[in-house]
XYZ file of C-alpha atoms in Angstrom:
673
model
C -32.113 -15.339 -9.457
C -35.470 -17.074 -9.919
C -33.662 -20.022 -11.464
C -31.334 -20.199 -8.457
C -34.304 -20.105 -6.117
C -36.006 -22.993 -7.909
C -32.817 -25.058 -7.924
C -32.349 -24.436 -4.217
C -35.874 -25.596 -3.507
C -35.403 -28.738 -5.551
C -31.966 -29.649 -4.164
C -32.378 -28.753 -0.534
C -34.674 -31.497 0.640
C -36.418 -30.964 3.925
C -35.951 -27.479 5.277
C -34.719 -25.976 2.008
C -33.960 -22.314 2.574
C -35.003 -19.434 0.373
C -32.639 -16.894 -1.117
C -35.076 -14.145 -1.946
C -34.178 -10.483 -2.259
C -35.168 -8.663 0.899
C -34.349 -11.579 3.202
C -32.888 -10.540 6.531
C -30.119 -11.885 8.728
C -29.578 -10.168 12.060
C -28.041 -10.627 15.481
C -30.404 -10.253 18.419
C -28.569 -10.723 21.687
C -26.803 -14.066 21.523
C -28.976 -15.359 18.673
C -28.800 -15.240 14.906
C -32.167 -14.459 13.306
C -32.894 -15.426 9.700
C -36.055 -13.789 8.414
C -37.178 -13.370 12.011
C -36.527 -16.984 13.056
C -33.671 -18.287 15.238
C -30.875 -19.699 13.102
C -27.700 -21.677 13.634
C -25.163 -22.980 11.205
C -22.764 -25.860 10.788
C -20.507 -24.836 7.945
C -17.405 -26.146 6.231
C -14.360 -24.342 4.888
C -13.569 -24.862 1.217
C -11.216 -22.773 -0.916
C -12.152 -22.147 -4.534
C -8.543 -21.131 -5.224
C -7.276 -24.603 -4.289
C -9.690 -26.513 -6.529
C -9.957 -26.779 -10.300
C -13.111 -24.797 -11.199
C -14.603 -27.794 -13.007
C -14.617 -29.572 -9.637
C -16.211 -26.811 -7.581
C -19.708 -28.208 -7.875
C -18.668 -31.755 -6.982
C -17.052 -30.586 -3.756
C -20.005 -28.351 -2.861
C -22.443 -31.203 -3.480
C -20.496 -33.368 -1.051
C -20.521 -30.654 1.594
C -24.276 -30.303 1.201
C -24.742 -34.088 1.268
C -23.040 -34.184 4.667
C -25.883 -32.064 6.044
C -23.991 -28.786 6.380
C -25.990 -25.654 5.657
C -23.155 -23.242 4.824
C -19.610 -22.835 3.579
C -16.848 -20.467 4.620
C -13.977 -19.283 2.439
C -11.276 -16.660 2.016
C -10.775 -14.292 -0.903
C -6.962 -14.034 -1.185
C -5.990 -10.620 -2.489
C -2.819 -11.782 -4.263
C -4.744 -14.403 -6.240
C -6.790 -11.666 -7.906
C -4.354 -8.725 -8.130
C -1.194 -10.437 -9.325
C 0.270 -7.101 -10.366
C -0.824 -3.721 -9.073
C -4.090 -2.522 -10.663
C -4.399 -5.697 -12.763
C -7.469 -7.514 -11.466
C -8.682 -10.961 -12.462
C -12.078 -12.386 -11.514
C -12.384 -14.924 -14.333
C -11.954 -18.693 -14.577
C -10.455 -20.180 -11.432
C -10.687 -16.706 -9.856
C -14.426 -16.289 -10.433
C -15.647 -16.476 -6.842
C -19.014 -15.124 -8.004
C -19.536 -18.357 -9.926
C -18.414 -20.308 -6.868
C -21.031 -18.544 -4.742
C -23.694 -19.228 -7.359
C -22.872 -22.937 -7.277
C -23.023 -22.923 -3.483
C -26.430 -21.284 -3.661
C -27.614 -23.866 -6.168
C -26.594 -26.481 -3.617
C -28.644 -24.716 -0.937
C -25.631 -23.527 1.027
C -25.239 -20.198 2.769
C -21.809 -18.565 2.767
C -19.504 -16.751 5.158
C -16.843 -14.844 3.246
C -13.485 -13.781 4.680
C -12.179 -10.794 2.716
C -8.924 -10.018 4.524
C -6.946 -8.044 3.493
C -4.818 -10.646 5.292
C -6.305 -14.140 5.231
C -3.532 -16.529 6.367
C -4.830 -19.926 5.165
C -1.223 -21.190 4.839
C -1.314 -19.281 1.528
C 1.581 -17.365 -0.048
C 2.231 -14.233 2.025
C -1.081 -14.751 3.801
C -2.858 -13.457 0.692
C -1.104 -10.067 0.715
C 0.312 -9.132 -2.726
C 4.066 -9.327 -3.188
C 4.170 -5.967 -4.963
C 3.450 -4.099 -1.744
C 6.999 -5.048 -0.745
C 8.355 -2.789 -3.461
C 7.933 -0.219 -0.688
C 10.626 -1.776 1.473
C 9.646 -0.068 4.716
C 5.891 -0.615 4.418
C 4.129 -1.796 7.575
C 1.746 -4.522 6.472
C -1.530 -5.041 8.349
C -1.302 -1.588 9.909
C -2.554 1.964 9.496
C 0.401 2.687 7.219
C -1.284 4.885 4.604
C 0.322 2.918 1.764
C -1.184 -0.332 2.997
C -4.575 1.249 3.657
C -4.618 2.897 0.234
C -3.848 -0.410 -1.480
C -6.493 -2.217 0.595
C -9.106 0.372 -0.287
C -8.256 0.118 -3.990
C -8.470 -3.684 -3.806
C -11.837 -3.674 -2.058
C -13.094 -0.969 -4.425
C -12.577 -3.442 -7.273
C -13.422 -6.705 -5.497
C -16.403 -5.948 -3.267
C -18.726 -4.985 -6.152
C -18.365 -8.625 -7.243
C -19.389 -9.771 -3.768
C -22.217 -7.320 -3.089
C -24.830 -8.967 -5.390
C -24.393 -12.181 -3.403
C -25.398 -10.671 -0.059
C -28.560 -12.207 1.376
C -30.601 -9.013 1.150
C -29.781 -8.858 -2.578
C -31.030 -12.381 -3.194
C -27.711 -14.090 -2.622
C -26.458 -16.516 0.004
C -23.779 -14.518 1.884
C -24.811 -14.079 5.521
C -21.735 -12.440 7.069
C -18.366 -11.048 6.003
C -15.158 -11.400 8.018
C -12.526 -8.658 8.066
C -8.864 -9.509 8.705
C -8.016 -12.884 10.257
C -6.640 -13.749 13.681
C -5.352 -10.190 14.015
C -4.973 -10.692 17.742
C -2.071 -13.047 16.994
C -0.224 -10.263 15.156
C 2.195 -8.051 17.076
C 0.859 -4.698 15.794
C -2.426 -4.485 17.731
C -3.309 -1.444 15.613
C -6.876 -0.350 16.405
C -6.744 2.490 13.892
C -6.101 -0.066 11.166
C -8.969 -2.306 12.250
C -11.367 0.628 12.537
C -10.399 1.873 9.088
C -10.920 -1.422 7.276
C -14.194 -1.901 9.181
C -15.385 1.432 7.827
C -14.203 0.554 4.310
C -16.209 -2.671 4.414
C -19.310 -0.869 5.677
C -19.016 1.690 2.893
C -18.960 -0.921 0.145
C -21.247 -3.566 1.664
C -23.736 -1.433 3.585
C -24.365 -1.016 7.278
C -26.878 -3.895 7.222
C -24.111 -6.409 6.492
C -22.880 -8.203 9.596
C -19.103 -7.983 9.859
C -17.197 -10.369 12.096
C -13.677 -11.177 13.284
C -11.987 -14.461 14.171
C -9.282 -14.890 16.795
C -7.717 -17.500 18.987
C -9.659 -18.149 22.163
C -7.621 -16.112 24.639
C -8.167 -12.729 26.262
C -4.940 -11.364 24.783
C -5.838 -12.335 21.220
C -9.416 -11.123 21.467
C -8.253 -7.826 22.946
C -6.192 -6.962 19.870
C -8.240 -8.767 17.239
C -11.726 -7.410 17.906
C -13.256 -4.051 17.104
C -16.622 -2.433 17.895
C -18.997 -2.913 15.008
C -17.679 -6.353 14.070
C -19.012 -9.433 15.858
C -16.233 -11.376 17.624
C -15.817 -15.124 17.090
C -13.157 -17.562 18.268
C -11.386 -20.584 16.805
C -10.281 -23.807 18.494
C -10.126 -27.527 17.833
C -11.274 -30.528 19.821
C -11.100 -29.846 23.546
C -12.475 -30.864 26.906
C -15.919 -29.595 27.852
C -14.335 -27.388 30.498
C -12.067 -25.791 27.905
C -14.932 -25.244 25.465
C -16.898 -23.550 28.242
C -13.945 -21.253 28.872
C -13.456 -20.399 25.190
C -17.068 -19.392 24.708
C -17.181 -17.551 28.042
C -14.552 -15.206 26.617
C -17.229 -13.961 24.223
C -19.581 -13.249 27.120
C -17.326 -10.346 28.141
C -18.671 -8.362 25.193
C -21.850 -6.314 25.556
C -24.211 -7.545 24.529
C -22.769 -11.079 24.463
C -22.741 -12.236 20.815
C -23.806 -15.630 19.495
C -21.359 -18.398 20.327
C -19.326 -19.123 17.180
C -16.248 -21.236 16.555
C -15.127 -20.061 13.122
C -12.344 -22.632 12.791
C -13.024 -26.010 14.359
C -10.216 -28.300 13.225
C -11.091 -31.855 12.105
C -7.605 -32.159 10.577
C -4.327 -30.329 10.232
C -1.783 -29.020 7.749
C 1.544 -30.679 6.887
C 4.975 -29.102 6.310
C 7.888 -30.233 4.160
C 10.262 -32.405 6.183
C 7.576 -33.523 8.608
C 7.319 -37.226 9.446
C 4.526 -37.231 12.020
C 1.239 -35.385 12.282
C -1.030 -35.113 15.294
C -4.619 -35.019 14.068
C -7.971 -35.043 15.868
C -9.613 -38.447 16.084
C -13.205 -39.003 15.014
C -14.480 -39.579 18.546
C -12.960 -36.295 19.687
C -14.420 -34.416 16.721
C -17.918 -35.719 17.408
C -17.641 -35.179 21.156
C -16.655 -31.528 20.787
C -19.205 -30.992 18.012
C -22.021 -32.328 20.154
C -20.970 -30.235 23.137
C -20.795 -27.054 21.067
C -24.206 -27.879 19.642
C -25.633 -28.424 23.124
C -24.335 -24.979 24.083
C -26.372 -23.425 21.265
C -23.226 -22.605 19.293
C -22.608 -22.396 15.564
C -19.323 -23.653 14.172
C -17.301 -24.191 11.036
C -15.187 -27.212 10.119
C -11.771 -25.922 8.986
C -11.216 -27.627 6.585
C -14.143 -29.623 5.216
C -12.254 -29.955 1.945
C -8.695 -28.688 1.642
C -7.615 -28.983 -1.984
C -4.175 -28.317 -3.453
C -1.517 -25.602 -3.413
C -1.105 -25.566 -7.169
C 1.607 -23.416 -8.727
C 3.762 -21.441 -6.299
C 0.916 -20.588 -3.914
C 2.047 -22.488 -0.807
C 2.914 -20.403 2.217
C 5.428 -20.849 5.029
C 4.933 -21.222 8.762
C 7.089 -20.249 11.721
C 7.547 -22.537 14.682
C 8.567 -19.918 17.233
C 6.358 -19.532 20.322
C 3.442 -17.196 19.834
C 3.988 -13.642 21.012
C 2.704 -10.252 19.977
C 6.279 -8.986 19.662
C 8.196 -9.559 16.425
C 11.058 -11.409 18.122
C 13.173 -14.006 16.331
C 11.088 -15.806 13.719
C 13.933 -17.721 12.105
C 12.489 -21.232 12.236
C 10.428 -21.554 9.076
C 8.990 -24.493 7.131
C 7.034 -24.411 3.888
C 3.589 -25.963 3.509
C 3.496 -28.985 1.210
C 1.720 -28.911 -2.150
C -1.175 -30.983 -0.870
C -3.630 -29.099 1.317
C -5.494 -32.319 2.055
C -5.521 -31.251 5.717
C -6.731 -34.754 6.658
C -10.124 -33.152 6.071
C -13.407 -35.101 5.857
C -13.256 -34.748 2.049
C -9.821 -35.605 0.657
C -7.671 -33.494 -1.638
C -9.054 -35.481 -4.590
C -12.654 -35.061 -3.434
C -13.168 -38.504 -1.906
C -15.262 -39.105 1.184
C -13.623 -40.567 4.285
C -14.739 -42.331 7.480
C -14.457 -38.911 9.125
C -16.931 -37.501 6.576
C -19.399 -40.353 7.102
C -19.221 -39.985 10.885
C -19.898 -36.237 10.710
C -22.743 -36.821 8.257
C -24.306 -39.437 10.529
C -23.984 -37.147 13.553
C -25.610 -34.217 11.758
C -28.412 -36.510 10.612
C -29.102 -37.398 14.240
C -29.619 -33.805 15.397
C -33.206 -33.093 16.413
C -34.918 -30.296 14.487
C -31.993 -29.890 12.091
C -33.725 -28.929 8.875
C -30.794 -29.489 6.544
C -31.168 -33.244 6.198
C -28.097 -35.032 4.802
C -28.491 -36.130 1.200
C -27.296 -39.165 -0.700
C -23.533 -39.002 -0.948
C -22.241 -38.330 -4.481
C -19.861 -40.906 -5.935
C -16.118 -40.470 -5.742
C -14.332 -39.788 -8.999
C -12.596 -42.535 -10.952
C -8.834 -42.713 -10.459
C -6.401 -44.345 -12.897
C -2.765 -45.371 -13.111
C -0.804 -44.458 -16.236
C 2.714 -45.170 -17.406
C 5.574 -45.367 -16.806
C 6.526 -42.629 -19.270
C 9.800 -41.010 -20.252
C 11.085 -37.453 -20.319
C 14.264 -36.179 -21.948
C 16.728 -33.736 -20.473
C 16.644 -30.578 -22.587
C 19.218 -28.476 -20.750
C 20.031 -26.361 -17.727
C 18.296 -23.047 -16.993
C 21.530 -21.330 -18.022
C 21.557 -23.156 -21.359
C 17.855 -22.413 -21.825
C 18.138 -18.816 -20.679
C 16.801 -17.298 -23.905
C 13.669 -19.460 -23.665
C 13.034 -19.127 -19.938
C 13.583 -15.398 -19.515
C 12.036 -12.368 -21.140
C 13.415 -9.717 -18.827
C 17.026 -9.275 -17.722
C 18.261 -6.283 -15.741
C 21.822 -5.197 -15.028
C 22.775 -3.544 -11.752
C 25.817 -2.920 -9.588
C 24.447 -5.069 -6.770
C 21.941 -7.941 -6.892
C 18.260 -7.007 -7.059
C 15.450 -8.716 -5.164
C 12.541 -10.540 -6.778
C 10.351 -7.582 -5.863
C 12.659 -5.053 -7.505
C 12.600 -7.180 -10.662
C 8.786 -7.447 -10.666
C 9.259 -11.208 -10.455
C 6.874 -12.406 -7.754
C 7.313 -16.174 -7.542
C 9.418 -19.067 -8.739
C 13.007 -18.395 -9.782
C 15.517 -15.689 -10.724
C 18.854 -16.317 -12.459
C 21.732 -14.115 -11.205
C 24.995 -13.897 -13.158
C 28.319 -12.055 -12.888
C 31.941 -12.318 -14.028
C 34.369 -12.426 -11.146
C 36.936 -9.647 -10.836
C 38.728 -11.359 -7.968
C 39.535 -14.919 -7.033
C 39.162 -16.823 -3.807
C 37.975 -20.031 -2.247
C 34.772 -19.000 -0.431
C 31.622 -17.253 -1.629
C 29.387 -15.835 1.104
C 25.807 -14.565 0.761
C 24.336 -13.509 4.095
C 21.010 -12.435 2.602
C 19.446 -14.999 0.293
C 15.816 -16.145 0.191
C 15.315 -19.021 -0.075
C 17.529 -21.533 -1.929
C 20.470 -20.725 -4.197
C 22.110 -23.083 -6.693
C 25.578 -21.934 -7.743
C 27.211 -22.707 -11.086
C 30.839 -21.852 -11.834
C 31.461 -21.613 -15.585
C 28.294 -23.665 -16.036
C 29.237 -26.486 -13.647
C 27.372 -27.021 -10.393
C 29.459 -25.702 -7.501
C 27.208 -25.834 -4.438
C 24.058 -24.582 -2.778
C 22.905 -21.849 -0.414
C 19.983 -22.366 1.961
C 18.075 -19.863 4.062
C 15.865 -20.865 6.958
C 14.765 -24.402 6.255
C 13.695 -24.892 9.823
C 16.652 -23.717 11.866
C 19.136 -24.708 9.159
C 20.853 -22.141 6.943
C 23.897 -22.373 4.699
C 25.258 -19.082 3.424
C 28.615 -20.037 1.903
C 30.051 -22.261 -0.803
C 33.655 -23.366 -0.565
C 35.231 -23.737 -4.007
C 38.278 -22.405 -5.813
C 37.340 -19.377 -7.953
C 39.519 -17.426 -10.381
C 39.127 -13.942 -11.910
C 37.032 -13.826 -15.112
C 35.122 -16.984 -14.237
C 31.349 -16.712 -14.608
C 29.216 -17.282 -11.526
C 25.540 -18.098 -12.012
C 23.165 -18.452 -9.058
C 19.630 -19.724 -9.548
C 17.547 -18.524 -6.592
C 14.283 -20.235 -5.642
C 11.449 -18.573 -3.743
C 10.036 -21.436 -1.638
C 6.962 -19.390 -0.662
C 6.547 -16.258 1.433
C 5.822 -16.500 5.105
C 2.163 -16.790 6.010
C 2.397 -16.540 9.763
C 3.592 -14.342 11.337
C 3.425 -11.551 8.747
C 6.814 -10.096 7.840
C 8.226 -8.171 4.887
C 9.405 -11.406 3.287
C 11.662 -10.229 0.472
C 12.976 -12.878 -1.920
C 16.163 -13.295 -3.933
C 19.693 -12.142 -3.155
C 18.989 -9.389 -0.663
C 22.476 -8.718 0.658
C 26.050 -8.406 -0.523
C 27.823 -11.301 -2.217
C 31.475 -11.593 -1.230
C 34.441 -13.712 -2.296
C 37.037 -13.940 0.466
C 35.507 -10.806 1.989
C 35.491 -8.693 -1.183
C 32.120 -7.548 -2.536
C 31.142 -8.974 -5.913
C 29.390 -6.421 -8.140
C 28.123 -5.884 -11.697
C 25.282 -8.389 -11.855
C 22.714 -9.360 -14.429
C 19.524 -10.900 -13.116
C 16.869 -12.577 -15.227
C 13.407 -13.502 -14.019
C 12.429 -17.027 -15.037
C 8.791 -17.197 -16.021
C 7.563 -20.772 -15.807
C 4.067 -19.857 -16.937
C 1.843 -21.411 -19.588
C 3.491 -19.609 -22.491
C 7.006 -20.570 -21.436
C 5.994 -24.173 -20.840
C 4.562 -24.312 -24.346
C 7.814 -22.927 -25.777
C 9.975 -25.406 -23.885
C 7.877 -28.415 -24.814
C 8.106 -27.515 -28.502
C 11.906 -27.587 -28.544
C 13.031 -30.141 -31.090
C 16.809 -30.008 -30.547
C 18.069 -30.209 -26.978
C 20.790 -27.661 -26.264
C 22.749 -29.989 -23.974
C 25.989 -31.617 -25.027
C 25.766 -35.342 -25.677
C 26.985 -37.182 -22.596
C 25.811 -39.943 -20.316
C 27.007 -38.805 -16.898
C 24.412 -37.145 -14.698
C 24.551 -33.395 -14.199
C 24.297 -32.080 -10.651
C 22.154 -28.993 -10.453
C 19.048 -27.479 -12.057
C 17.811 -29.069 -15.290
C 14.711 -28.970 -17.492
C 13.059 -32.165 -18.772
C 10.342 -32.471 -21.406
C 8.135 -35.392 -22.396
C 4.776 -36.512 -23.735
C 2.314 -39.099 -22.480
C -1.102 -40.455 -23.388
C -4.230 -40.717 -21.254
C -6.865 -41.993 -23.714
C -9.625 -41.562 -21.115
C -8.431 -38.870 -18.687
C -9.290 -39.405 -15.020
C -8.019 -38.027 -11.755
C -4.603 -39.451 -10.951
C -1.459 -38.929 -8.866
C 2.021 -38.280 -10.249
C 4.797 -40.337 -8.668
C 8.473 -39.361 -9.077
C 10.464 -41.977 -7.146
C 13.907 -41.011 -8.486
C 13.557 -37.249 -8.549
C 14.623 -34.737 -5.899
C 13.045 -31.275 -5.891
C 11.315 -29.044 -8.403
C 8.102 -27.992 -10.140
C 5.980 -29.696 -12.796
C 3.862 -28.335 -15.640
C 1.341 -30.567 -17.401
C -0.175 -29.011 -20.509
C 1.046 -25.667 -19.191
C -0.663 -26.102 -15.803
C 1.639 -25.869 -12.777
C 0.559 -28.793 -10.588
C 2.902 -27.721 -7.799
C 6.196 -28.471 -6.110
C 7.669 -31.877 -5.370
C 10.458 -32.418 -2.854
C 11.782 -35.914 -2.272
C 15.284 -35.014 -1.094
C 14.708 -33.475 2.344
C 15.025 -36.793 4.097
C 11.808 -38.808 4.554
C 9.199 -36.520 3.024
C 5.493 -36.353 3.884
C 4.237 -36.090 0.280
C 5.427 -38.479 -2.422
C 2.739 -37.932 -5.076
C 1.137 -34.879 -6.666
C -2.590 -34.740 -7.357
C -3.484 -34.264 -11.034
C -7.138 -33.328 -11.746
C -8.590 -34.975 -14.817
C -9.611 -31.592 -16.205
C -6.024 -30.616 -17.006
C -5.388 -33.855 -18.922
C -5.957 -34.581 -22.610
C -5.632 -37.744 -24.673
C -2.107 -36.542 -25.610
C -0.272 -34.516 -22.971
C 3.005 -32.671 -22.551
C 4.992 -32.453 -19.344
C 7.798 -30.084 -18.352
C 9.769 -30.898 -15.191
C 12.057 -28.284 -13.664
C 14.397 -30.368 -11.475
C 16.682 -28.428 -9.133
C 19.182 -31.147 -8.225
C 19.613 -34.371 -10.147
C 17.622 -37.448 -11.085
C 18.682 -40.951 -10.157
C 17.972 -44.121 -12.103
C 18.024 -42.550 -15.584
C 19.308 -43.972 -18.852
C 21.531 -41.380 -20.465
C 19.381 -38.304 -20.927
C 16.086 -40.195 -20.458
C 14.315 -40.360 -17.096
C 10.933 -41.779 -16.120
C 7.813 -41.032 -14.102
C 4.405 -42.618 -13.688
C 0.910 -42.024 -12.360
C -0.766 -44.084 -9.625
C -4.378 -44.513 -8.496
C -4.011 -43.284 -4.916
C -1.959 -40.652 -3.093
C 1.126 -41.641 -1.129
C 1.845 -39.723 2.058
C 4.826 -40.640 4.190
C 4.032 -39.502 7.709
C 2.553 -41.097 10.785
C -0.825 -39.816 11.946
C -1.186 -39.725 15.708
C -4.846 -39.370 16.750
C -5.481 -36.889 19.544
C -8.767 -36.553 21.393
C -7.958 -33.497 23.491
C -5.318 -30.817 23.722
C -6.291 -28.773 20.691
C -6.322 -25.208 21.863
C -7.171 -22.135 19.902
C -6.023 -20.267 16.851
C -2.323 -19.679 16.515
C -1.656 -20.654 20.127
C -2.520 -24.256 19.368
C -1.009 -24.192 15.903
C 2.411 -23.144 17.124
C 2.426 -25.611 20.014
C 1.547 -28.388 17.616
C 4.207 -27.444 15.090
C 6.796 -27.115 17.826
C 6.142 -30.713 18.830
C 6.720 -31.757 15.243
C 10.007 -29.937 14.901
C 11.946 -32.850 16.370
C 10.799 -34.968 13.442
C 11.947 -32.555 10.738
C 14.679 -34.025 8.531
C 17.100 -31.743 6.706
C 17.826 -32.285 3.011
C 20.689 -34.596 2.214
C 21.772 -32.161 -0.512
C 22.805 -29.659 2.143
C 25.971 -31.751 2.417
C 26.743 -31.969 -1.297
C 29.368 -29.298 -1.125
């Protein structure tokens, strides 16, 4: 800890803060007091789980260089407890190391421990395995949910406790839940229970807080005695900002004015072609007004990062209400979580960053003087390179699956202990017909009949669903359905089961006797696939419609950050050296994201790539297809600057998304069959 203290003193410049054991952080009326002195913060959200750990320090240095004095981040439960009672706090999950780096960069921290975090993250951070109890009430006083939360915090909070300010760390406050007032349950027993859990593990001296949209209704259900209330909202008129903060004055005593999520950018969904984002003038205007009102606030996001792997969530576009209602309009979040933030997905500074940095530097008596801005990383273009088609998931079944289960009726992902990605369902027909119907399927299904692509099923891509395939089927033919989990719903929380979750019928007759195999596209499987020497496909030149696996190798003699471009591909996932860089989706009409960010730290001089394509690839030569890397990201949506109109929390978010809905384009492959 002495080393950390010395580093903080050396790196902090004027007004460097101390992180000594025994330091105090308290709330006195509407003021924060740090070691007995009035304190305010301007912080920035950054998610360790969306950044390669080798890049954590670079991003933190840039946040500090902007003049911010703190960071704010979630701890997503499902990222650390992938399977029940199997905890991981190492490598890219080592938030203790992340906090240490923040402290070395002279940054305080505000940590949001959930159990629900939202963050446009898979299932809002709640583990999939809780859904094995089909009737569980998430985010409620359901004893099963509370028991699991307590067990999670019992294992996680000891990793956080040493980083509390009084223990010599840099954590000032801890948030419980997130925007609970936007959830229909309004369960005070639940909120009181998790508050008491947090106090037990962190101590009564630790300041707990909540964050909710700036409305009386949301604050009523999202706040709890013993946890300081805060609000969230984006750029707004001065009159609106006055109103939002006045909502906090209803509490006794009135707490410090805090905007825990002030939005300098916004998220993007698959199929979206326009995005309304705050303009720089509006950001600075609202920032200055909040500052003049003696408020503290947090830029959400200061740096967004990437939804690597299968970690993207899904968002509803229904109007906000605290009743469950009809939440059928759902879109998934794209792989990039750039968020049009001041620091880009790849860690580059922007005009927005420089404007915020200049504004902070102009504040009188602000002790956290902006520092020299670190350099952006080098980006390179590589290729083009080739990959070879190895086979379909059905042909590669023995390599892609290590667990198959037989049952009378189809089993869900959760019942199979297969949390993310894909499951292969297979049966031999006992009856014939010309129409297969699956009412319950989440989210996409790709049907093969005797190994040939027959059609697709789609559930809830926006307001579009397709639950039947029309094709002539005969008894004893083999039906295979590859089901894709596009990402569980983040907001609003539901029991978002995945897979075939209802009866399958042919001309009204139930199809039974299924075998389902979980496909594990993890590091080990990727290594196995890339080492295949003899493709299992038949030799032919015509293109196959449907899911396929491609493998290739490429060289990057001097690895740098880069962006993967797949101009002729449709939809799928990509593994480079066993690392899942995320989902691509070019086929849903004009798409917002055309490249995938590839951090240099996953590259080697000689690399392997595995591409799991779900449809087909255009512009190939026989079994050989191509891809390349470019120096800059390519996004395909129109940014519309907005100076005012950003409201609060989920109220604003849903209004904004609803405006976008008219620009959503549905995939052309919906009409294939």
